[in-house]
CSV table of C-alpha atoms in Angstrom, one decimal:
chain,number,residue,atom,x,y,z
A,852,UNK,CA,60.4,105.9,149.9
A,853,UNK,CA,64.2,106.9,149.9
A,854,UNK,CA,66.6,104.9,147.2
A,855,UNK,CA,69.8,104.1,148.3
A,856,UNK,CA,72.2,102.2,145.7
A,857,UNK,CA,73.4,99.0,145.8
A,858,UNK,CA,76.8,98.0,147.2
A,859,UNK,CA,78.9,97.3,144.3
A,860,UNK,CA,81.2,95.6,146.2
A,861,UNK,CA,79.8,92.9,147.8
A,862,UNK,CA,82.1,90.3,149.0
A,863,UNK,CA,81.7,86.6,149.2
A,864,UNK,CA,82.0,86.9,153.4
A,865,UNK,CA,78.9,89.4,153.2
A,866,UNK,CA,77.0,86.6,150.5
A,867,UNK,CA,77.5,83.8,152.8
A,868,UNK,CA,76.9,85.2,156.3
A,869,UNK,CA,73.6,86.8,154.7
A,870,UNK,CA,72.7,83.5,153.0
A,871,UNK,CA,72.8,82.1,156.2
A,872,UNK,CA,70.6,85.0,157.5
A,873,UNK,CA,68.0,84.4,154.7
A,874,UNK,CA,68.3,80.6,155.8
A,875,UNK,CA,67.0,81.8,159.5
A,876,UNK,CA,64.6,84.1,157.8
A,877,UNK,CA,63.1,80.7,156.1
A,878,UNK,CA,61.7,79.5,159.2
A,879,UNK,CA,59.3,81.9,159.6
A,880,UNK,CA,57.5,82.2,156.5
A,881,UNK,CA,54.0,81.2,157.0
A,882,UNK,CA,54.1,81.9,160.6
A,883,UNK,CA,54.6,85.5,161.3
A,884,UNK,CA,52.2,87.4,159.0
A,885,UNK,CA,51.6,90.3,158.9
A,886,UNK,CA,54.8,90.8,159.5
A,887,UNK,CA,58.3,90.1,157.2
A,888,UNK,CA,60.1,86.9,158.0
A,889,UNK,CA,63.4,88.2,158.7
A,890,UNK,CA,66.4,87.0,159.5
A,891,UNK,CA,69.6,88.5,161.4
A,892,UNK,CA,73.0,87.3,162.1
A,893,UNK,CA,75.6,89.2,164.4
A,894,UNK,CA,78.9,88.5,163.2
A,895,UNK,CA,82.4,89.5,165.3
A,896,UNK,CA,84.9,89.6,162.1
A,897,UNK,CA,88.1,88.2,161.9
A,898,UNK,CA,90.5,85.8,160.6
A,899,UNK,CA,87.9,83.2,162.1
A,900,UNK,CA,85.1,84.9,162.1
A,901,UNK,CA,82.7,84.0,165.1
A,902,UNK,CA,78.7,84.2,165.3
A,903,UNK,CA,77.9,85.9,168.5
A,904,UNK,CA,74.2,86.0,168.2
A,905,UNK,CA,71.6,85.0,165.4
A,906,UNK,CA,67.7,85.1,165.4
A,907,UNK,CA,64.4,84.9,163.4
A,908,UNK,CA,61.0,86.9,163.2
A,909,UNK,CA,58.6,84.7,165.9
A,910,UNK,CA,55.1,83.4,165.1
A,911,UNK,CA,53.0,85.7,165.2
A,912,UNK,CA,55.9,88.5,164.2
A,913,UNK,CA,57.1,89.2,167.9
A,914,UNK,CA,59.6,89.5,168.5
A,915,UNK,CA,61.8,90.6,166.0
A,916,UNK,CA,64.7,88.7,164.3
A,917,UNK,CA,67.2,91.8,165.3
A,918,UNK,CA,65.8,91.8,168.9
A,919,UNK,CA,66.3,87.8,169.2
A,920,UNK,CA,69.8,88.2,167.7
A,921,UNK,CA,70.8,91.2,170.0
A,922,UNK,CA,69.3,89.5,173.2
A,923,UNK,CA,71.3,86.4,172.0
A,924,UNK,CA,74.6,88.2,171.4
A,925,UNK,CA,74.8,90.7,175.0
A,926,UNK,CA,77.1,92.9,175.0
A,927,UNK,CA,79.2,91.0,172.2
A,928,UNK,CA,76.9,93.0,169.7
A,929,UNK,CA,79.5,95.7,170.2
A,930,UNK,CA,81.8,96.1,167.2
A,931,UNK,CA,79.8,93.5,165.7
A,932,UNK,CA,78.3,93.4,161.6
A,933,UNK,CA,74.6,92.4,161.6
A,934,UNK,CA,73.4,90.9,158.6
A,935,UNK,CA,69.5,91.7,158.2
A,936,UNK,CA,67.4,90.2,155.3
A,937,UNK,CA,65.4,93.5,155.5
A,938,UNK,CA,65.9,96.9,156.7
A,939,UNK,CA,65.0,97.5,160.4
A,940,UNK,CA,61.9,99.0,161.3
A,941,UNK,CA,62.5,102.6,162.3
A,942,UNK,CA,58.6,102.7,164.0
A,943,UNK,CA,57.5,102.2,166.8
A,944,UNK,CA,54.7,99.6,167.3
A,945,UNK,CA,54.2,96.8,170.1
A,946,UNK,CA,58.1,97.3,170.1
A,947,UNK,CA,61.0,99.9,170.0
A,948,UNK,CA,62.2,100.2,166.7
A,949,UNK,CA,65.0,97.9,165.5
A,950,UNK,CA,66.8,100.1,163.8
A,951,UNK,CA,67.5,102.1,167.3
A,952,UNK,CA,68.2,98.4,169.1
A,953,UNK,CA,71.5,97.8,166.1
A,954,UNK,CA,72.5,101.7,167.3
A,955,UNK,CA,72.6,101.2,171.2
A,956,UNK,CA,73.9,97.7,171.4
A,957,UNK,CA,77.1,99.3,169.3
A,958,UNK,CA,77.3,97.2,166.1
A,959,UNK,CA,79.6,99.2,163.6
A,960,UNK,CA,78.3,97.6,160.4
A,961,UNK,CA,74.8,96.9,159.0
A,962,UNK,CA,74.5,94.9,155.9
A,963,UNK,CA,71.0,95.0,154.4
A,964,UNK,CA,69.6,92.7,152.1
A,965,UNK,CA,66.4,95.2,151.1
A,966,UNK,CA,64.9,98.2,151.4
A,967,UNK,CA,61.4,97.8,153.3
A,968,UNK,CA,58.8,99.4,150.7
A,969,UNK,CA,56.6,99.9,154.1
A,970,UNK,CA,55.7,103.3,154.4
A,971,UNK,CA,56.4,103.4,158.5
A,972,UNK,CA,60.2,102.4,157.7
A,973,UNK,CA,60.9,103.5,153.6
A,974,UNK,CA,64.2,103.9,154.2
A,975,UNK,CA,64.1,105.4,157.4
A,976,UNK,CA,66.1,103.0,159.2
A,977,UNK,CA,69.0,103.0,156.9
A,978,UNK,CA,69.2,106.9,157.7
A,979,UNK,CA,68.6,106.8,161.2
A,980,UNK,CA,71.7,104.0,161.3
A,981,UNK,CA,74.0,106.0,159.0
A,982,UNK,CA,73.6,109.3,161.0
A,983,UNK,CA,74.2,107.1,163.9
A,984,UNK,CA,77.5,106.5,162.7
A,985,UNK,CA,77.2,103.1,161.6
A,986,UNK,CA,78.4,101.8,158.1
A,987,UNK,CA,75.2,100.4,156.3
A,988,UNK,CA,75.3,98.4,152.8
A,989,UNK,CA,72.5,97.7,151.0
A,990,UNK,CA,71.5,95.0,148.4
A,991,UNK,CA,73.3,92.1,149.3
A,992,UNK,CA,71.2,88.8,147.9
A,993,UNK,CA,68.6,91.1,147.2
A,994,UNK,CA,66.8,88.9,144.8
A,995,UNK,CA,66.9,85.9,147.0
A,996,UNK,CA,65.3,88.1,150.0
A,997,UNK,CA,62.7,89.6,147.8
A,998,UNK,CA,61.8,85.8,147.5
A,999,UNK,CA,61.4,85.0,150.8
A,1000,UNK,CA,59.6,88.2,151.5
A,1001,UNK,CA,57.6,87.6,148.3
A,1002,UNK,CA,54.1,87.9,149.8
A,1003,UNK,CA,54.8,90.5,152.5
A,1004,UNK,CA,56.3,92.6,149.6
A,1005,UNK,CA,52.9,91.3,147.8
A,1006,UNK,CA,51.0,92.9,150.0
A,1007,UNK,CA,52.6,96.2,150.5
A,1008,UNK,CA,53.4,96.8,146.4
A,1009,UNK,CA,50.2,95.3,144.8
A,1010,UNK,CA,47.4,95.4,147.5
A,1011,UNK,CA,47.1,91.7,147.6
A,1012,UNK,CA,48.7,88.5,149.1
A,1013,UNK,CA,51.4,86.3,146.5
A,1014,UNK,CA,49.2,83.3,145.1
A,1015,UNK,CA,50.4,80.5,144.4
A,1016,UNK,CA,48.7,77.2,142.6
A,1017,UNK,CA,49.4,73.8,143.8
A,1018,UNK,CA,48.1,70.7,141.0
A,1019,UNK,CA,48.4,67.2,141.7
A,1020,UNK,CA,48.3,65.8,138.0
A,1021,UNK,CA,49.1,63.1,135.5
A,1022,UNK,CA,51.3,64.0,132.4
A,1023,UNK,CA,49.0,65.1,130.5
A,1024,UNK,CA,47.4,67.6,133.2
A,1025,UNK,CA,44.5,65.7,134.1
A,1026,UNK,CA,43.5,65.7,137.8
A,1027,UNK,CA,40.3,63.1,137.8
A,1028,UNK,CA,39.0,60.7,135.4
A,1029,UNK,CA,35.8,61.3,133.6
A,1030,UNK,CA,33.5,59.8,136.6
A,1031,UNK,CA,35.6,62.0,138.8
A,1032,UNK,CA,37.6,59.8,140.4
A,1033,UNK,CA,41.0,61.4,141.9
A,1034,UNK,CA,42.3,59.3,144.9
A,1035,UNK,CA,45.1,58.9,144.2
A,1036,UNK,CA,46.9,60.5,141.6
A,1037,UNK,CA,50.3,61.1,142.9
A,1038,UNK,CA,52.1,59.1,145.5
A,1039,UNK,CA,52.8,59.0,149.4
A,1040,UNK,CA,56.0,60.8,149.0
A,1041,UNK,CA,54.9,63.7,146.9
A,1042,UNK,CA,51.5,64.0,149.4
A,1043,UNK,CA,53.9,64.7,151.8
A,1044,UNK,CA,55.7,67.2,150.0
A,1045,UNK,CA,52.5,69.0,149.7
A,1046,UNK,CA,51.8,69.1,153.0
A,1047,UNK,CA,54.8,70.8,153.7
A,1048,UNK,CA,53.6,73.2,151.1
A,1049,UNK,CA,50.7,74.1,153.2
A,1050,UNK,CA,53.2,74.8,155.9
A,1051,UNK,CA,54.6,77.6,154.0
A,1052,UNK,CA,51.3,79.6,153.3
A,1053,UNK,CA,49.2,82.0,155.7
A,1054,UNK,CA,46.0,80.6,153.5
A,1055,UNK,CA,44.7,77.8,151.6
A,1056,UNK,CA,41.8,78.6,149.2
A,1057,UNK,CA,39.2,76.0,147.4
A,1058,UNK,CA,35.9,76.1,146.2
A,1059,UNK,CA,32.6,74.3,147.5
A,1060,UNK,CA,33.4,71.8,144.1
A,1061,UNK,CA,36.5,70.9,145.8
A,1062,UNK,CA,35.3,71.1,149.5
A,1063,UNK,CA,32.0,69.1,148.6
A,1064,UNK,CA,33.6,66.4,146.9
A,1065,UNK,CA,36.1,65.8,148.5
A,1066,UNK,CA,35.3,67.1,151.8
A,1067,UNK,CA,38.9,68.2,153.1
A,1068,UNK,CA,40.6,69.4,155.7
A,1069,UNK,CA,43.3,72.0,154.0
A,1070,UNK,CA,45.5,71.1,157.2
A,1071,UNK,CA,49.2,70.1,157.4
A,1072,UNK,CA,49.4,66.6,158.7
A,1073,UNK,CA,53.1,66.4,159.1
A,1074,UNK,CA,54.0,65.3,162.3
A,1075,UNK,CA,55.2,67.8,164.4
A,1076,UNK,CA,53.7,70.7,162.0
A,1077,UNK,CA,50.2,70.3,162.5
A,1078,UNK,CA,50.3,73.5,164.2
A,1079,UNK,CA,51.4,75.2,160.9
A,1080,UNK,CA,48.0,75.0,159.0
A,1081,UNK,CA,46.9,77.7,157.1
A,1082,UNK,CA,43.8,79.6,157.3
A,1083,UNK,CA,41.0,77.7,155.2
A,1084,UNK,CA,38.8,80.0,152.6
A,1085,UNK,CA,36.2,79.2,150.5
A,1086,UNK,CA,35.0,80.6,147.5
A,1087,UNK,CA,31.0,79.9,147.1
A,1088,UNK,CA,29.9,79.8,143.8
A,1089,UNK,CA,26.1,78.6,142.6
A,1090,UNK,CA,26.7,75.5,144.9
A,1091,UNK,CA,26.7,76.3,149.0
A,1092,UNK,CA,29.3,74.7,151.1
A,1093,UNK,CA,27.8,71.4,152.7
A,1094,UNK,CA,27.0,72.7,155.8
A,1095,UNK,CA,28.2,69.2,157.2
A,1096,UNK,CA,31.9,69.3,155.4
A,1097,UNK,CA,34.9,69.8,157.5
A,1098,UNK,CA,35.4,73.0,156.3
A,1099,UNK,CA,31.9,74.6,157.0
A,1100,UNK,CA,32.5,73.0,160.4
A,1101,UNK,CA,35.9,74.8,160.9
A,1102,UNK,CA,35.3,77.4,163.1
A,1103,UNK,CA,38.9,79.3,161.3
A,1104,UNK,CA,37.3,78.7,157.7
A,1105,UNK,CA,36.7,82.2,155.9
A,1106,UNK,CA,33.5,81.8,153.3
A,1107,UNK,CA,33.4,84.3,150.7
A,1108,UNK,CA,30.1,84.4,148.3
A,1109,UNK,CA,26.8,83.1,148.1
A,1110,UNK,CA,25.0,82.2,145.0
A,1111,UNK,CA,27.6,83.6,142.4
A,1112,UNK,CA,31.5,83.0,142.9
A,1113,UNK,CA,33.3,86.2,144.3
A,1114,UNK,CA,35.7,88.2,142.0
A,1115,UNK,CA,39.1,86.5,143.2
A,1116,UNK,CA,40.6,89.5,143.2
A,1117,UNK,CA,38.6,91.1,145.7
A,1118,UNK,CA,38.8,88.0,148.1
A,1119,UNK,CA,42.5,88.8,147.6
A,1120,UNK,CA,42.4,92.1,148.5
A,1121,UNK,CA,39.9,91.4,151.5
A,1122,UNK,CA,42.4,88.7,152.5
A,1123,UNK,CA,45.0,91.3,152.2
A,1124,UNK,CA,43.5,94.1,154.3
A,1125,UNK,CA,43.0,91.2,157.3
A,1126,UNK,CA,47.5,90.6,157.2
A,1127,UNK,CA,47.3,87.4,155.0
A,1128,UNK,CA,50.5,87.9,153.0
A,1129,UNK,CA,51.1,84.0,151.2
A,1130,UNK,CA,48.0,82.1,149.7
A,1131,UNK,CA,47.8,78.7,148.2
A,1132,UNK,CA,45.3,77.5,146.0
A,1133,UNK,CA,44.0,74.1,145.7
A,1134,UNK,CA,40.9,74.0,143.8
A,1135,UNK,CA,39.3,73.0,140.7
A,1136,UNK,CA,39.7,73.7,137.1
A,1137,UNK,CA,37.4,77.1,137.3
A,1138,UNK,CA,39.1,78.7,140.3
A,1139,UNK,CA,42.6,77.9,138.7
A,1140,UNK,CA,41.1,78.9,135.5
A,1141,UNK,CA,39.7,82.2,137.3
A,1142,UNK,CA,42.6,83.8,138.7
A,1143,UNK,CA,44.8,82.6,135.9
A,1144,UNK,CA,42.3,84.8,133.7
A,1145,UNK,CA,43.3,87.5,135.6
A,1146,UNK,CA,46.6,87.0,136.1
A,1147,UNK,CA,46.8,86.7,139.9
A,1148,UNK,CA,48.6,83.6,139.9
A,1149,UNK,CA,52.7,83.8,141.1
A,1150,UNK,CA,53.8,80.8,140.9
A,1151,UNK,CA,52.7,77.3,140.3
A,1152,UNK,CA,53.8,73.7,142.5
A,1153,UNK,CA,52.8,71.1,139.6
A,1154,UNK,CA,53.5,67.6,141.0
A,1155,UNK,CA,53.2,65.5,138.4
A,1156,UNK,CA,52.5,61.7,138.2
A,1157,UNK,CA,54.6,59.3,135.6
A,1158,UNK,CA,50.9,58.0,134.2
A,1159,UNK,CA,48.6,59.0,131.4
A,1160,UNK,CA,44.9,59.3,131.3
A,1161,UNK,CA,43.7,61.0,128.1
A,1162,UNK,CA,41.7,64.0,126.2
A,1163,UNK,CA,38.4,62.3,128.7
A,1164,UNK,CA,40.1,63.4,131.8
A,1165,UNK,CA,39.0,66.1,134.0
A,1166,UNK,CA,41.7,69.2,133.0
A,1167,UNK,CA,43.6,70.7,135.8
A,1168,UNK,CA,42.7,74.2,135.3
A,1169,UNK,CA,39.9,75.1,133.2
A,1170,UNK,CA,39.2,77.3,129.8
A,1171,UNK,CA,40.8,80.6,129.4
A,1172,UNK,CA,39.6,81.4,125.8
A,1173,UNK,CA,42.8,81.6,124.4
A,1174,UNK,CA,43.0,81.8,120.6
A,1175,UNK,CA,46.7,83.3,119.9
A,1176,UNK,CA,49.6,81.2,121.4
A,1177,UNK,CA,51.3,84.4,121.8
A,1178,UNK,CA,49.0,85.6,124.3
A,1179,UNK,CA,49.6,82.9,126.7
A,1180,UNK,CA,50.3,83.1,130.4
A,1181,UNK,CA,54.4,82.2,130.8
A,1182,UNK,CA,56.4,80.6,133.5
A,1183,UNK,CA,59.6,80.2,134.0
A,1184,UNK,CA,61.0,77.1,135.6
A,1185,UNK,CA,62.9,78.0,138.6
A,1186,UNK,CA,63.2,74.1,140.8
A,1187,UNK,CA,63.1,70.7,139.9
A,1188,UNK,CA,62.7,67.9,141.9
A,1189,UNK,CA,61.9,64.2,142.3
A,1190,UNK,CA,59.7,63.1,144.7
A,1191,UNK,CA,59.4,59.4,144.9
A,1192,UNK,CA,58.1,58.1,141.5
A,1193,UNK,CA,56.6,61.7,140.8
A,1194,UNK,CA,58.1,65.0,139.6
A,1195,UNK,CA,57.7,68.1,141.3
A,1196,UNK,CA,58.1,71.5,139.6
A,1197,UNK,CA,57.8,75.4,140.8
A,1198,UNK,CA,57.4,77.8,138.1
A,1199,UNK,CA,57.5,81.5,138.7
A,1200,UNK,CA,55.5,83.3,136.4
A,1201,UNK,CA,57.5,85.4,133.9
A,1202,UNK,CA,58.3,89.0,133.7
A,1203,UNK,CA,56.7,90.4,130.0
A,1204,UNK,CA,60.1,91.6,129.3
A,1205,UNK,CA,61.2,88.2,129.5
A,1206,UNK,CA,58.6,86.8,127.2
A,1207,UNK,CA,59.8,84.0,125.2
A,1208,UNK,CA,59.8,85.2,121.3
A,1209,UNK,CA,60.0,81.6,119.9
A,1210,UNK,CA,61.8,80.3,116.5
């Protein structure tokens, strides 16, 4: 993969029109894999400067957010700076390549959030653009597009989709009382929220614990987003899906095991070869407890109630072994948020240089 550096020089007009790009690029996240969700914005510069087209990567990942923005913009692309939230493809799949779309519609400036680390483009559309004669800079809001990009990037870098764990607890991190009662332990409002959650995911995984007991549907039930579900997987364990649940009835519901739970991190890596780029767990203690073990967990959505229920509650995730504080898995706190009576926190697991060395 070819390096290019970073623009030193970024200005504020580059931040906020490619804010506004990664904005665009939002709307497709959870609806596009395999593929990136990118965002593009064609910008004619000058004292006012005017938006002459803007698009976003399609469900499904067709078309492209460069090809929505060009077809948008006609032939006021010309002269034009596109700001991309990931380099343009410079292959040729089920369409031309971006990258030689930006070159024949005449932009003369290319702003690039990222470098795409596939090995089709690596690069090769910034080249193909600079010997083309246009002006490309590279690396504005990097981190911010490497976040909305962070399961696509998952699955290129690491072989597997981004995982992220969703709990629904009380303060003290219990998710069911000891007869395993659960219904309800957060309110309307933060329900919701997680329902939008699912929106944002290509997968939802559970266990037949979770799927017997329960018997859910893993859908999005937002008005309006129903169509936004994610795919349902199972992880079978000793216990076999009830072949009347929801889920064994699902004819989109992907089963993995029979008799002894799956290693997770070969589901990932299945899930991975298939395009799934964003999973969401929403299990029980064990499956939490499993890929925690093995560190496969991203980022945690902990919505937690404003009630207590004791050491005789059901934990939300289950044992780890640990015996040394310092060996502890770390998060860092990145949003806050109130949701009705409830609290709502997403934690981004921490880099090990960043490991917090205490007092």
């Amino acid at each position: 993969m070819k390096t290019f550096p970073t623009d030193p020089d970024i200005s504020q007009r580059d931040q906020r029109w490619m804010r506004a790009a990664l904005a665009l690029a939002g709307r497709g996240v959870g609806r596009v894999w395999p593929n990136p969700a990118v965002g593009c914005i064609l910008v004619q510069a000058g004292k006012f400067d005017r938006v002459v087209g803007r698009g976003w990567t399609l469900p499904g990942g067709r078309p492209h957010a460069e090809t929505e923005a060009l077809a948008r913009a006609g032939d006021q692309a010309r002269g034009a700076t596109a700001y991309v939230t990931l380099e343009p493809c410079a292959h040729t799949g089920e369409t031309a390549p971006c990258a030689d779309a930006l070159i024949d519609a005449g932009v003369s400036r290319v702003v690039v959030a990222q470098e795409d680390p596939d090995p089709r483009v690596a690069g090769g559309g910034i080249e193909r653009m600079r010997k083309a004669g246009i002006a490309v800079d590279v690396g504005c809001e990097m981190a911010s597009a490497r976040l909305v990009n962070a399961g696509f990037l998952s699955r290129i870098e690491c072989g597997r989709p981004w995982v992220a764990l969703k709990a629904a607890t009380t303060l003290d991190g219990k998710i069911a009382t000891p007869s395993g009662h659960s219904k309800w332990i957060t309110g309307p409002e933060a329900r919701a929220r997680g329902h939008l959650l699912r929106a944002r995911f290509d997968a939802i995984l559970t266990g037949t614990g979770t799927a017997n007991a329960d018997n859910p549907r893993l859908t999005c039930r937002l008005a309006g987003l129903q169509n936004r579900s994610p795919v349902p997987v199972v992880m079978v364990g000793k216990t076999r899906l009830d072949p009347a649940s929801h889920l064994a009835s699902s004819g989109y519901t992907r089963v993995y095991g029979d008799g002894t739970r799956p290693e997770p991190k070969t589901v990932l890596a299945d899930l991975a070869s298939t395009g799934i780029t964003r999973v969401l767990i929403e299990a029980g203690p064990g499956i939490a407890a499993a890929f925690l073990e093995r560190d496969l967990i991203d980022e945690i959505h902990w919505f937690r109630a404003p009630t207590v229920m004791g050491g005789d509650g059901l934990a939300a995730i289950g044992e780890l072994g640990h015996d040394n504080a310092d060996l502890l898995r770390a998060f860092d706190l990145a949003e806050h948020y109130t949701v009705g009576i409830d609290s709502y926190d997403i934690l981004r697991r921490r880099e090990p240089n960043m490991a917090h060395t205490g007092d």
